[in-house]
Coordinates of C-alpha atoms and ligand atoms in Angstrom, one line a residue:
Chain A
M1 CA -70.3 19.2 56.1
P2 CA -70.1 15.8 57.9
K3 CA -67.0 15.2 59.9
I4 CA -64.8 12.4 58.5
A5 CA -61.7 10.8 60.0
T6 CA -58.6 11.0 57.9
R7 CA -58.1 7.2 58.3
E8 CA -61.4 6.7 56.6
A9 CA -60.2 8.8 53.7
Y10 CA -57.0 6.8 53.6
G11 CA -58.8 3.5 53.4
Q12 CA -61.0 4.7 50.5
A13 CA -58.2 6.4 48.6
L14 CA -56.0 3.3 48.9
A15 CA -58.7 1.0 47.6
E16 CA -59.4 3.4 44.7
L17 CA -55.7 3.8 43.8
G18 CA -55.3 0.0 43.9
E19 CA -57.4 -0.1 40.7
E20 CA -55.1 2.3 38.9
I21 CA -51.7 1.4 40.3
K22 CA -51.3 -2.3 40.1
D23 CA -47.9 -2.2 41.8
I24 CA -49.5 -1.1 45.1
V25 CA -49.3 -3.8 47.8
V26 CA -50.7 -3.2 51.3
L27 CA -49.3 -4.6 54.5
D28 CA -50.9 -4.4 57.9
A29 CA -50.2 -5.7 61.4
D30 CA -53.5 -7.1 62.6
L31 CA -55.2 -3.6 62.7
S32 CA -56.6 -3.5 59.2
K33 CA -60.1 -2.9 60.5
S34 CA -58.9 0.2 62.4
T35 CA -56.4 1.5 59.9
K36 CA -59.0 0.9 57.2
T37 CA -56.6 -1.1 54.9
S38 CA -59.4 -3.6 55.2
V39 CA -61.2 -1.8 52.4
F40 CA -58.3 -2.5 50.1
A41 CA -57.9 -6.0 51.4
K42 CA -61.5 -6.8 50.5
K43 CA -61.1 -5.5 47.0
Y44 CA -57.6 -6.9 46.3
P45 CA -57.0 -9.8 48.7
E46 CA -54.1 -11.1 46.6
R47 CA -52.2 -7.8 47.1
F48 CA -52.9 -7.5 50.8
F49 CA -50.6 -9.1 53.3
N50 CA -51.4 -9.3 57.0
M51 CA -48.1 -9.6 58.8
G52 CA -49.6 -10.2 62.2
I53 CA -48.6 -8.4 65.3
A54 CA -45.0 -7.9 64.2
E55 CA -44.2 -4.3 63.2
Q56 CA -40.5 -4.7 62.7
N57 CA -41.1 -7.5 60.2
L58 CA -43.9 -5.4 58.7
M59 CA -41.4 -2.6 57.8
G60 CA -38.7 -5.0 56.6
T61 CA -41.0 -6.9 54.4
A62 CA -42.3 -3.7 52.9
A63 CA -38.7 -2.8 52.1
G64 CA -38.2 -6.1 50.4
F65 CA -41.3 -5.6 48.3
A66 CA -40.0 -2.2 47.3
T67 CA -36.7 -3.6 46.0
C68 CA -38.8 -5.6 43.5
G69 CA -40.7 -2.6 42.1
K70 CA -43.8 -2.8 44.3
I71 CA -45.2 0.3 46.0
P72 CA -45.9 -1.0 49.5
F73 CA -48.2 0.8 51.9
A74 CA -47.4 -0.4 55.4
S75 CA -50.0 0.4 58.0
T76 CA -50.4 0.2 61.8
F77 CA -51.0 2.7 64.6
A78 CA -48.6 5.6 64.6
V79 CA -47.1 4.7 68.0
F80 CA -46.1 1.2 66.7
A81 CA -45.1 2.3 63.2
A82 CA -42.8 5.2 64.1
G83 CA -42.0 3.9 67.6
R84 CA -41.7 0.2 67.6
A85 CA -40.2 0.0 64.1
F86 CA -38.2 3.2 64.1
E87 CA -34.9 1.5 63.4
Q88 CA -36.3 -0.7 60.7
I89 CA -37.7 2.4 59.0
R90 CA -34.4 4.1 59.3
N91 CA -32.0 1.3 58.2
S92 CA -34.2 -0.9 55.9
I93 CA -36.3 1.8 54.3
C94 CA -34.9 5.3 54.4
Y95 CA -31.2 4.6 54.2
P96 CA -31.6 2.6 50.9
N97 CA -34.3 5.2 49.9
L98 CA -36.8 2.5 49.2
N99 CA -40.3 3.3 47.8
V100 CA -42.2 2.4 50.9
K101 CA -45.2 4.4 52.2
I102 CA -45.8 4.2 55.9
A103 CA -49.4 5.0 56.5
A104 CA -49.9 5.4 60.3
T105 CA -53.3 5.9 61.8
H106 CA -54.4 6.7 65.3
A107 CA -51.9 9.6 65.8
G108 CA -52.3 12.0 68.6
I109 CA -54.4 12.1 71.8
T110 CA -57.7 12.0 69.9
V111 CA -57.2 8.2 69.9
G112 CA -59.1 8.8 73.1
E113 CA -60.2 6.0 75.4
D114 CA -57.3 3.6 74.6
G115 CA -55.0 6.0 76.5
A116 CA -51.4 7.0 76.4
T117 CA -49.9 3.7 75.2
H118 CA -51.8 4.2 72.0
Q119 CA -51.5 8.0 71.6
S120 CA -48.5 8.9 69.5
V121 CA -47.2 12.3 70.3
E122 CA -43.7 11.7 69.1
D123 CA -44.0 10.2 65.6
I124 CA -43.5 13.5 63.6
A125 CA -40.4 14.2 65.5
L126 CA -39.0 10.7 64.9
M127 CA -39.9 10.5 61.3
R128 CA -38.8 13.9 60.3
S129 CA -35.3 13.3 61.7
I130 CA -34.6 10.5 59.2
P131 CA -32.9 11.5 56.0
H132 CA -34.9 10.8 52.8
M133 CA -38.2 10.7 54.7
I134 CA -41.1 12.8 53.7
V135 CA -43.7 13.5 56.4
I136 CA -47.3 14.4 55.7
N137 CA -50.0 15.1 58.2
P138 CA -53.2 15.9 56.3
A139 CA -55.9 18.2 57.8
D140 CA -59.0 16.6 56.5
A141 CA -60.4 13.8 54.4
E142 CA -59.9 15.6 51.0
E143 CA -56.3 16.4 51.8
A144 CA -55.8 12.9 53.1
K145 CA -57.1 11.4 49.9
Q146 CA -54.9 13.5 47.7
A147 CA -51.9 13.0 49.9
V148 CA -52.3 9.2 49.5
R149 CA -52.1 9.6 45.8
A150 CA -49.2 12.0 45.9
A151 CA -47.3 9.6 48.2
A152 CA -47.9 6.8 45.8
M153 CA -46.6 8.9 42.9
H154 CA -43.6 10.1 44.8
K155 CA -40.6 7.8 44.5
G156 CA -39.1 7.3 48.0
P157 CA -40.2 6.8 51.6
V158 CA -43.2 8.7 52.8
Y159 CA -44.7 8.8 56.3
L160 CA -48.4 9.6 56.2
R161 CA -50.1 10.5 59.5
F162 CA -53.8 9.9 60.0
G163 CA -56.2 10.3 62.8
R164 CA -58.9 8.1 64.3
H165 CA -61.3 10.8 65.2
P166 CA -63.6 12.5 62.7
V167 CA -62.4 16.1 61.8
E168 CA -63.9 19.2 60.2
T169 CA -63.9 19.5 56.4
I170 CA -61.4 22.1 55.3
F171 CA -61.0 21.5 51.6
D172 CA -63.3 20.9 48.7
N173 CA -62.3 19.0 45.6
N174 CA -61.0 22.2 43.9
Y175 CA -58.0 21.9 46.3
K176 CA -54.8 20.7 44.8
F177 CA -52.5 19.1 47.4
E178 CA -48.8 19.2 46.6
I179 CA -46.0 17.7 48.7
G180 CA -44.0 20.4 50.3
K181 CA -46.6 23.2 49.8
G182 CA -48.4 24.9 52.6
V183 CA -51.6 26.9 51.9
I184 CA -53.0 30.1 53.3
L185 CA -56.5 29.3 54.4
K186 CA -57.3 32.8 55.6
E187 CA -55.5 36.1 55.1
G188 CA -54.6 38.3 58.0
K189 CA -51.9 40.7 59.1
D190 CA -51.9 40.8 62.9
V191 CA -50.8 37.3 63.7
A192 CA -50.3 34.0 61.8
I193 CA -51.6 30.7 63.0
I194 CA -49.7 27.8 61.4
A195 CA -51.5 24.5 62.0
T196 CA -51.3 20.9 60.9
G197 CA -53.6 17.9 60.9
T198 CA -56.5 17.9 63.3
M199 CA -55.6 21.3 64.6
V200 CA -56.3 23.1 61.3
G201 CA -60.0 23.2 62.0
E202 CA -59.3 24.6 65.5
A203 CA -57.0 27.2 64.0
L204 CA -59.8 28.5 61.7
K205 CA -62.2 28.7 64.6
A206 CA -59.5 30.6 66.6
A207 CA -59.2 33.1 63.8
E208 CA -62.9 33.8 64.1
L209 CA -62.6 34.3 67.8
L210 CA -59.7 36.7 67.3
S211 CA -61.5 38.5 64.5
K212 CA -64.3 39.4 67.0
K213 CA -61.6 41.0 69.1
G214 CA -60.3 43.0 66.2
I215 CA -57.3 40.8 65.6
E216 CA -57.0 39.6 62.0
A217 CA -55.2 36.3 62.0
M218 CA -53.6 34.6 58.9
V219 CA -54.2 30.9 59.0
V220 CA -51.8 28.5 57.3
N221 CA -52.2 24.8 56.8
I222 CA -48.9 22.9 56.7
S223 CA -49.5 19.3 56.0
T224 CA -46.1 18.4 54.7
I225 CA -43.9 18.7 57.8
K226 CA -40.9 17.7 55.8
P227 CA -39.8 19.1 53.5
I228 CA -41.4 22.1 55.1
D229 CA -42.6 25.1 53.1
K230 CA -40.1 27.7 54.1
E231 CA -41.5 30.4 51.9
I232 CA -45.0 30.3 53.3
I233 CA -43.6 30.4 56.9
I234 CA -41.4 33.4 56.1
K235 CA -44.4 35.1 54.5
A236 CA -46.5 34.3 57.6
A237 CA -43.8 35.9 59.7
E238 CA -44.6 39.2 58.2
C239 CA -47.5 39.3 60.6
G240 CA -44.8 39.7 63.3
A241 CA -46.2 36.9 65.6
I242 CA -46.7 33.2 65.0
V243 CA -48.7 30.6 66.8
T244 CA -48.2 26.9 65.8
A245 CA -50.8 24.3 66.5
E246 CA -50.4 20.5 66.3
E247 CA -51.7 17.4 68.0
H248 CA -48.2 16.2 68.8
N249 CA -45.5 17.0 71.4
I250 CA -44.3 20.6 71.1
I251 CA -40.9 19.1 71.0
G252 CA -39.9 18.0 67.5
G253 CA -43.1 18.5 65.6
L254 CA -44.5 21.3 63.5
G255 CA -43.7 24.0 66.2
S256 CA -40.1 23.0 66.2
A257 CA -39.9 22.8 62.4
V258 CA -41.4 26.3 62.1
A259 CA -39.1 27.6 64.8
E260 CA -36.1 26.2 62.9
V261 CA -37.0 28.0 59.8
L262 CA -37.7 31.3 61.6
A263 CA -34.6 31.2 63.8
E264 CA -32.4 31.1 60.7
A265 CA -34.4 33.2 58.2
R266 CA -36.5 35.6 60.2
P267 CA -36.6 35.5 64.0
T268 CA -40.2 36.1 65.0
P269 CA -42.0 35.9 68.4
M270 CA -43.9 32.6 68.5
K271 CA -45.9 30.3 70.7
R272 CA -46.3 26.6 70.3
I273 CA -49.7 25.0 70.9
G274 CA -49.3 21.2 71.3
I275 CA -48.9 18.5 73.8
A276 CA -46.6 20.0 76.5
D277 CA -44.1 17.2 76.6
E278 CA -46.3 14.8 78.5
F279 CA -48.2 11.6 78.0
G280 CA -51.9 11.5 77.3
Q281 CA -54.6 9.5 79.1
S282 CA -57.9 7.9 78.5
G283 CA -60.9 10.0 77.8
K284 CA -63.2 11.3 75.1
P285 CA -61.3 13.0 72.3
E286 CA -63.0 16.4 72.8
E287 CA -62.4 16.3 76.5
L288 CA -58.8 15.4 76.0
L289 CA -58.3 18.2 73.5
K290 CA -59.6 20.6 76.2
L291 CA -57.6 19.1 79.0
Y292 CA -54.3 19.3 76.9
H293 CA -55.1 22.8 75.7
L294 CA -55.5 22.0 72.1
T295 CA -58.7 24.0 71.3
A296 CA -59.5 27.1 69.3
D297 CA -59.7 29.0 72.6
D298 CA -56.2 28.0 73.5
I299 CA -54.9 29.0 70.1
A300 CA -56.7 32.4 70.3
K301 CA -55.4 33.0 73.8
A302 CA -51.8 32.3 72.7
A303 CA -52.2 34.7 69.8
E304 CA -53.6 37.5 72.0
E305 CA -50.7 37.0 74.5
L306 CA -48.2 37.2 71.7
K307 CA -49.8 40.4 70.5
K308 CA -49.6 41.9 74.0
G309 CA -45.9 41.1 73.9
Chain B
M1 CA -27.8 -33.5 40.5
S2 CA -24.3 -34.4 41.3
I3 CA -21.6 -31.9 41.2
T4 CA -18.3 -32.5 39.3
Q5 CA -14.9 -32.6 40.9
E6 CA -13.9 -29.8 38.4
K7 CA -16.6 -27.6 39.8
I8 CA -15.5 -28.2 43.3
E9 CA -11.9 -27.3 42.4
E10 CA -13.1 -24.1 40.6
L11 CA -15.1 -23.0 43.7
T12 CA -12.2 -23.9 46.0
S13 CA -9.9 -21.7 44.0
I14 CA -12.3 -18.8 43.9
A15 CA -12.9 -19.1 47.6
R16 CA -9.2 -18.9 48.2
K17 CA -9.0 -15.7 46.2
V18 CA -12.0 -14.3 48.1
R19 CA -10.3 -15.1 51.4
R20 CA -7.1 -13.4 50.3
H21 CA -9.2 -10.3 49.3
I22 CA -10.9 -10.3 52.7
I23 CA -7.5 -10.2 54.5
E24 CA -6.0 -7.6 52.1
M25 CA -9.1 -5.4 52.2
T26 CA -9.5 -5.4 56.0
A27 CA -5.8 -4.9 56.5
E28 CA -5.8 -1.9 54.1
A29 CA -9.0 -0.5 55.7
G30 CA -7.5 -0.9 59.2
S31 CA -10.9 -2.1 60.4
G32 CA -13.7 -4.5 59.5
H33 CA -14.9 -8.0 60.3
P34 CA -12.5 -10.8 59.0
G35 CA -13.8 -13.6 61.3
G36 CA -17.4 -13.7 60.1
S37 CA -16.4 -12.9 56.5
L38 CA -14.1 -16.0 56.4
S39 CA -16.7 -18.2 57.9
C40 CA -19.3 -17.5 55.2
C41 CA -17.2 -17.1 52.2
D42 CA -17.5 -20.7 50.9
I43 CA -21.3 -20.3 51.0
L44 CA -21.2 -17.0 49.2
T45 CA -18.8 -18.4 46.6
A46 CA -21.0 -21.4 46.0
L47 CA -24.1 -19.1 45.6
Y48 CA -22.6 -16.6 43.2
F49 CA -20.5 -19.1 41.2
D50 CA -22.9 -22.0 40.9
V51 CA -26.4 -21.3 42.3
L52 CA -27.6 -17.8 41.6
N53 CA -29.2 -16.9 38.3
V54 CA -27.6 -13.5 38.0
D55 CA -25.9 -11.4 35.4
P56 CA -23.2 -9.0 36.6
K57 CA -23.9 -6.8 33.5
R58 CA -27.5 -6.4 34.5
P59 CA -27.4 -6.1 38.3
T60 CA -31.0 -4.9 38.6
W61 CA -32.4 -7.5 36.1
S62 CA -35.9 -8.2 37.4
E63 CA -35.8 -12.0 36.9
R64 CA -32.6 -12.4 38.8
D65 CA -32.2 -14.5 41.9
R66 CA -31.8 -12.4 45.0
F67 CA -29.3 -12.6 47.8
V68 CA -29.5 -10.7 51.1
L69 CA -26.5 -10.6 53.4
S70 CA -28.5 -10.2 56.7
K71 CA -25.2 -10.4 58.7
G72 CA -24.1 -7.2 56.9
H73 CA -20.8 -7.1 58.8
A74 CA -19.5 -9.8 56.5
A75 CA -19.5 -7.2 53.7
P76 CA -15.9 -7.9 52.8
A77 CA -16.7 -11.4 51.8
L78 CA -19.7 -10.3 49.7
Y79 CA -17.7 -7.5 48.1
A80 CA -14.9 -9.8 47.2
V81 CA -17.3 -12.3 45.7
L82 CA -19.1 -9.6 43.7
A83 CA -15.8 -8.2 42.4
E84 CA -14.6 -11.7 41.4
K85 CA -17.9 -12.2 39.6
G86 CA -17.4 -8.9 37.7
Y87 CA -20.0 -6.6 39.2
F88 CA -17.3 -3.9 39.8
A89 CA -13.5 -3.5 39.5
K90 CA -11.4 -5.4 42.0
E91 CA -9.5 -2.1 42.7
E92 CA -12.6 -0.9 44.6
L93 CA -11.9 -3.6 47.2
M94 CA -8.8 -1.7 48.4
R95 CA -10.9 1.4 49.0
L96 CA -13.2 -0.4 51.5
R97 CA -14.4 1.9 54.3
K98 CA -12.5 4.9 53.0
T99 CA -14.1 8.3 52.8
G100 CA -16.0 8.8 49.5
A101 CA -15.5 5.1 48.5
M102 CA -18.3 3.0 47.0
L103 CA -17.8 0.1 49.4
Q104 CA -19.3 1.1 52.7
G105 CA -18.5 -0.6 56.0
H106 CA -21.8 -2.4 55.7
P107 CA -23.7 -3.1 52.4
D108 CA -25.3 0.0 50.8
M109 CA -27.5 -1.1 47.9
K110 CA -27.9 2.4 46.6
G111 CA -24.3 2.8 45.6
T112 CA -23.0 -0.8 45.0
P113 CA -23.9 -2.8 41.9
G114 CA -25.0 -6.4 42.9
L115 CA -26.4 -5.6 46.3
D116 CA -30.0 -6.6 46.6
M117 CA -30.5 -5.1 50.1
T118 CA -28.9 -2.7 52.5
T119 CA -28.0 -4.4 55.7
G120 CA -25.8 -4.0 58.8
S121 CA -28.3 -3.7 61.5
L122 CA -28.7 -7.3 62.5
G123 CA -32.1 -9.1 62.4
Q124 CA -33.5 -7.2 59.4
G125 CA -32.5 -9.2 56.3
L126 CA -34.9 -12.1 56.5
S127 CA -37.8 -9.7 56.6
A128 CA -36.6 -8.0 53.4
A129 CA -36.0 -11.4 51.8
N130 CA -39.6 -12.3 52.7
G131 CA -40.8 -9.2 50.8
M132 CA -38.8 -10.2 47.8
A133 CA -40.1 -13.8 47.9
L134 CA -43.7 -12.6 48.3
A135 CA -43.2 -10.2 45.4
G136 CA -41.9 -13.0 43.3
K137 CA -44.9 -15.2 44.1
L138 CA -47.3 -12.3 43.4
D139 CA -45.8 -11.7 40.0
K140 CA -45.5 -15.4 39.3
K141 CA -41.8 -15.1 38.7
D142 CA -39.6 -18.0 39.4
Y143 CA -36.6 -16.3 40.8
R144 CA -35.4 -17.6 44.2
V145 CA -34.3 -15.6 47.2
Y146 CA -31.4 -16.5 49.4
V147 CA -30.5 -14.9 52.7
L148 CA -27.6 -15.5 55.1
L149 CA -27.9 -14.9 58.8
G150 CA -25.3 -15.1 61.6
D151 CA -26.0 -17.5 64.4
G152 CA -25.7 -14.8 67.0
E153 CA -28.0 -12.7 64.8
T154 CA -30.8 -15.2 65.5
E155 CA -31.0 -13.8 69.0
E156 CA -32.9 -10.8 67.4
G157 CA -36.6 -11.0 67.8
Q158 CA -37.3 -9.8 64.3
V159 CA -35.7 -12.9 62.9
W160 CA -38.5 -15.0 64.4
E161 CA -41.2 -12.5 63.4
A162 CA -39.9 -13.0 59.9
A163 CA -39.4 -16.8 60.2
M164 CA -43.0 -17.1 61.3
A165 CA -44.1 -15.1 58.2
S166 CA -41.9 -17.0 55.7
A167 CA -43.6 -20.3 56.8
H168 CA -47.1 -18.7 57.0
Y169 CA -46.8 -17.5 53.5
K170 CA -45.3 -20.9 52.4
L171 CA -42.3 -19.2 50.9
D172 CA -40.7 -22.2 49.2
N173 CA -38.8 -19.8 46.9
L174 CA -36.8 -18.6 50.0
T175 CA -33.7 -20.3 51.4
A176 CA -32.0 -19.0 54.6
F177 CA -28.5 -20.0 55.5
V178 CA -27.4 -19.7 59.1
D179 CA -23.6 -19.3 59.4
H180 CA -23.3 -21.4 62.5
N181 CA -19.8 -20.5 63.7
G182 CA -20.7 -20.6 67.3
L183 CA -19.3 -17.2 68.1
Q184 CA -20.6 -13.6 68.4
I185 CA -18.8 -10.5 69.7
D186 CA -18.8 -11.1 73.4
G187 CA -18.0 -14.8 73.2
P188 CA -19.6 -18.2 72.3
I189 CA -23.3 -17.8 71.5
T190 CA -24.2 -20.4 74.1
Q191 CA -22.6 -18.3 76.8
V192 CA -23.8 -14.8 75.6
M193 CA -27.4 -15.7 74.9
S194 CA -28.0 -19.2 73.6
P195 CA -30.2 -19.3 70.5
E196 CA -29.8 -23.1 70.5
K197 CA -31.0 -25.3 69.2
I198 CA -31.3 -23.2 66.1
Q199 CA -32.3 -26.1 63.9
D200 CA -35.2 -27.0 66.3
K201 CA -36.4 -23.4 66.4
F202 CA -36.6 -23.2 62.6
K203 CA -38.4 -26.6 62.5
A204 CA -40.8 -25.4 65.2
F205 CA -41.6 -22.3 63.1
G206 CA -42.5 -24.6 60.2
W207 CA -39.3 -24.6 58.1
H208 CA -37.6 -27.5 56.4
V209 CA -34.2 -27.7 58.0
I210 CA -30.9 -29.1 56.6
D211 CA -27.7 -29.5 58.5
I212 CA -24.4 -29.2 56.6
D213 CA -20.8 -28.4 56.8
G214 CA -20.6 -24.9 55.6
H215 CA -17.1 -25.4 54.2
N216 CA -18.0 -28.4 52.0
F217 CA -19.1 -27.3 48.6
R218 CA -20.8 -30.6 47.8
E219 CA -22.9 -30.3 50.9
I220 CA -23.7 -26.6 50.3
L221 CA -24.8 -27.3 46.7
D222 CA -26.7 -30.5 47.6
A223 CA -28.6 -28.6 50.3
V224 CA -29.5 -25.8 47.9
E225 CA -30.9 -28.5 45.5
E226 CA -32.9 -30.0 48.3
A227 CA -34.3 -26.6 49.2
K228 CA -35.3 -26.1 45.6
N229 CA -37.2 -29.3 45.7
T230 CA -38.9 -28.6 48.9
K231 CA -42.4 -27.3 48.3
G232 CA -44.8 -25.5 50.5
R233 CA -42.3 -24.2 53.0
P234 CA -39.1 -22.3 53.3
T235 CA -35.8 -24.1 53.9
A236 CA -33.2 -23.2 56.5
I237 CA -29.7 -24.5 55.8
V238 CA -27.8 -24.5 59.1
A239 CA -24.2 -24.5 58.1
K240 CA -21.6 -25.5 60.7
T241 CA -18.7 -23.2 60.1
V242 CA -15.4 -22.0 61.6
K243 CA -15.1 -18.4 62.3
G244 CA -11.9 -17.1 60.7
K245 CA -11.7 -20.3 58.5
G246 CA -8.5 -20.6 56.5
V247 CA -6.3 -18.4 58.6
P248 CA -4.9 -20.6 61.4
F249 CA -4.4 -17.8 64.0
M250 CA -7.9 -16.5 63.4
E251 CA -9.8 -19.7 63.5
N252 CA -12.3 -19.9 66.4
V253 CA -10.8 -16.9 68.0
V254 CA -13.5 -14.5 69.3
D255 CA -11.3 -11.5 69.0
W256 CA -11.0 -11.7 65.2
H257 CA -14.7 -10.9 64.9
G258 CA -14.2 -7.2 64.3
K259 CA -10.5 -6.5 64.2
A260 CA -8.4 -5.9 61.1
P261 CA -5.0 -7.7 60.8
T262 CA -1.9 -5.6 60.9
K263 CA 0.4 -5.6 57.8
E264 CA 2.5 -8.3 59.4
Q265 CA -0.5 -10.4 60.4
A266 CA -2.0 -10.0 56.9
E267 CA 1.3 -11.3 55.4
E268 CA 1.2 -14.3 57.7
A269 CA -2.5 -14.9 56.8
L270 CA -1.8 -14.7 53.1
K271 CA 1.0 -17.2 53.4
A272 CA -1.5 -19.7 55.0
L273 CA -4.0 -19.0 52.2
Ligands
TPP1 C1 -29.1 -4.7 65.7 C2 -27.6 -4.8 65.8 N1 -27.1 -4.9 67.1 C3 -25.7 -5.1 67.3 C4 -24.9 -5.0 66.2 C5 -23.4 -5.2 66.4 N2 -22.9 -6.4 66.0 C6 -22.2 -6.6 64.8 S1 -21.8 -8.1 64.5 C7 -22.4 -8.7 66.0 C8 -22.3 -10.1 66.3 C9 -22.9 -11.0 65.3 O1 -22.7 -12.3 65.6 P1 -23.1 -13.4 64.5 O2 -24.5 -13.1 64.0 O3 -22.9 -14.7 65.1 O4 -22.1 -13.1 63.3 P2 -20.8 -13.8 62.9 O5 -20.3 -14.7 64.0 O6 -21.1 -14.6 61.7 O7 -19.8 -12.7 62.6 C10 -23.0 -7.6 66.7 C11 -23.6 -7.8 68.0 C12 -25.4 -4.9 64.9 N3 -24.7 -4.8 63.8 N4 -26.8 -4.8 64.8
MG2 MG1 -21.5 -16.3 64.8

């Protein structure tokens, strides 16, 4: 299967949905070629609004559109969407519970060469802390495509997190994405790997590595970080050990969300694979993934260590 | 279109009631922002009782004109006007800022009929108004969008991001009022961080600009008419106002920005009104 970036899937899905849902309007902040909203813009120029390099106004304008019954998708890079415009998202979108979709691309360190200023490792933490907000971090193009549709159908604010870098295909079109539902991609009883976004492919590879050593790992994909699928996490905890994997700071992201569930419902030994509370740097995505210990090897090693106790 | 003396008397009498509500509400709440509520209440009264095409019985009617109180701390003024207009019972006014009450310290559109936007964090209202005006153009509806900003509020960068966009998209269905009372929390705007000259800035951003006395109904309504007739660009009405207007001991006093009157002060204020 070819590798496809989730932002590509977003651009395609949005342009397709535009046909069906006439209330969709798309706003971008001078990054439409990168966020792939340009596909929609080309097809529906009258429903596309470039807001220029002004992310606060981007979010506020989207909010205004939503009060008039439109379904705005506001796109820019994750660091500018969740970071620069955090308070606009909080006060103008989430507090009034407006029907705005924030579709952020270029999340995580696989942004690559642009370096730390452009590599968002905090956006999940920021977005999931706002009441009313739903946070979705799709694993591959198929899931991304379905998540865009689900977000459009959901009434209320949604944060969609997409990557720049092509990722492995995980799902075929038999898959049915549902907001708030995790999926078990591989059964296993010795350890559970709960992964999100770009790390799901790595998690599956880690399970293969572990299998060769006689450790059967369950692999769970959690794309909706909020509301999180508590049931599937508690089920995964039956393995007795949990490794989480995300292309995000280990503070505040998937690892934290899983730990919150487990600490209250079923304390379970766990390790968090993610960015270890530091900024990224320029480099090739694959090299950065190695450098920041976000590979299948790293996940497998963490699982083994957990099993050793 | 010339406005009748009768209309002016009617608006004057409503504004007087609104001012009395503002004093009574903030005194009862024990907190709130009387100064900036009193400075903009003539503008709000003129909008709701002469300009806006709205129906209090159908607060979410899709064809209605919109109003965004970008300087959300003037909520008492807006609440009083909405109550007078019949959006909700006047009794609600005395529950302002109380636990469990509908009327939040700053406007919460989810819970309060008549509010077109949630505000309170300064600098965000013009962006939302832009979205409403763009949606109106897209849907070929002829509703108009009004927004009121504080003069101190124009120190926020987002205001100018939004101002640029309103002109870029030629939003002639949008009118922004600036409540030019010259004061913010820490003192006169020219001393804290001068946004002057506000008129020139809006002009430079491509807006049509009108200067008025924000306590003169004739000037307010004439300016609105001029804005309606201005095509191809948004209009900013910079309204010279007096913070605390109508209550002599509050007028032009910085301290009355965010402080409620005591019972005795409220009585004194009501006598003056
Ligand atoms: C983003 C933001 N920063 C600070 C505040 C606190 N604040 C409330 S009112 C105010 C002063 C506003 O001055 P101005 O816009 O001139 O309002 P007015 O004089 O009409 O009351 C400030 C700083 C706020 N509400 N929002
Ligand atoms: Mg002021």
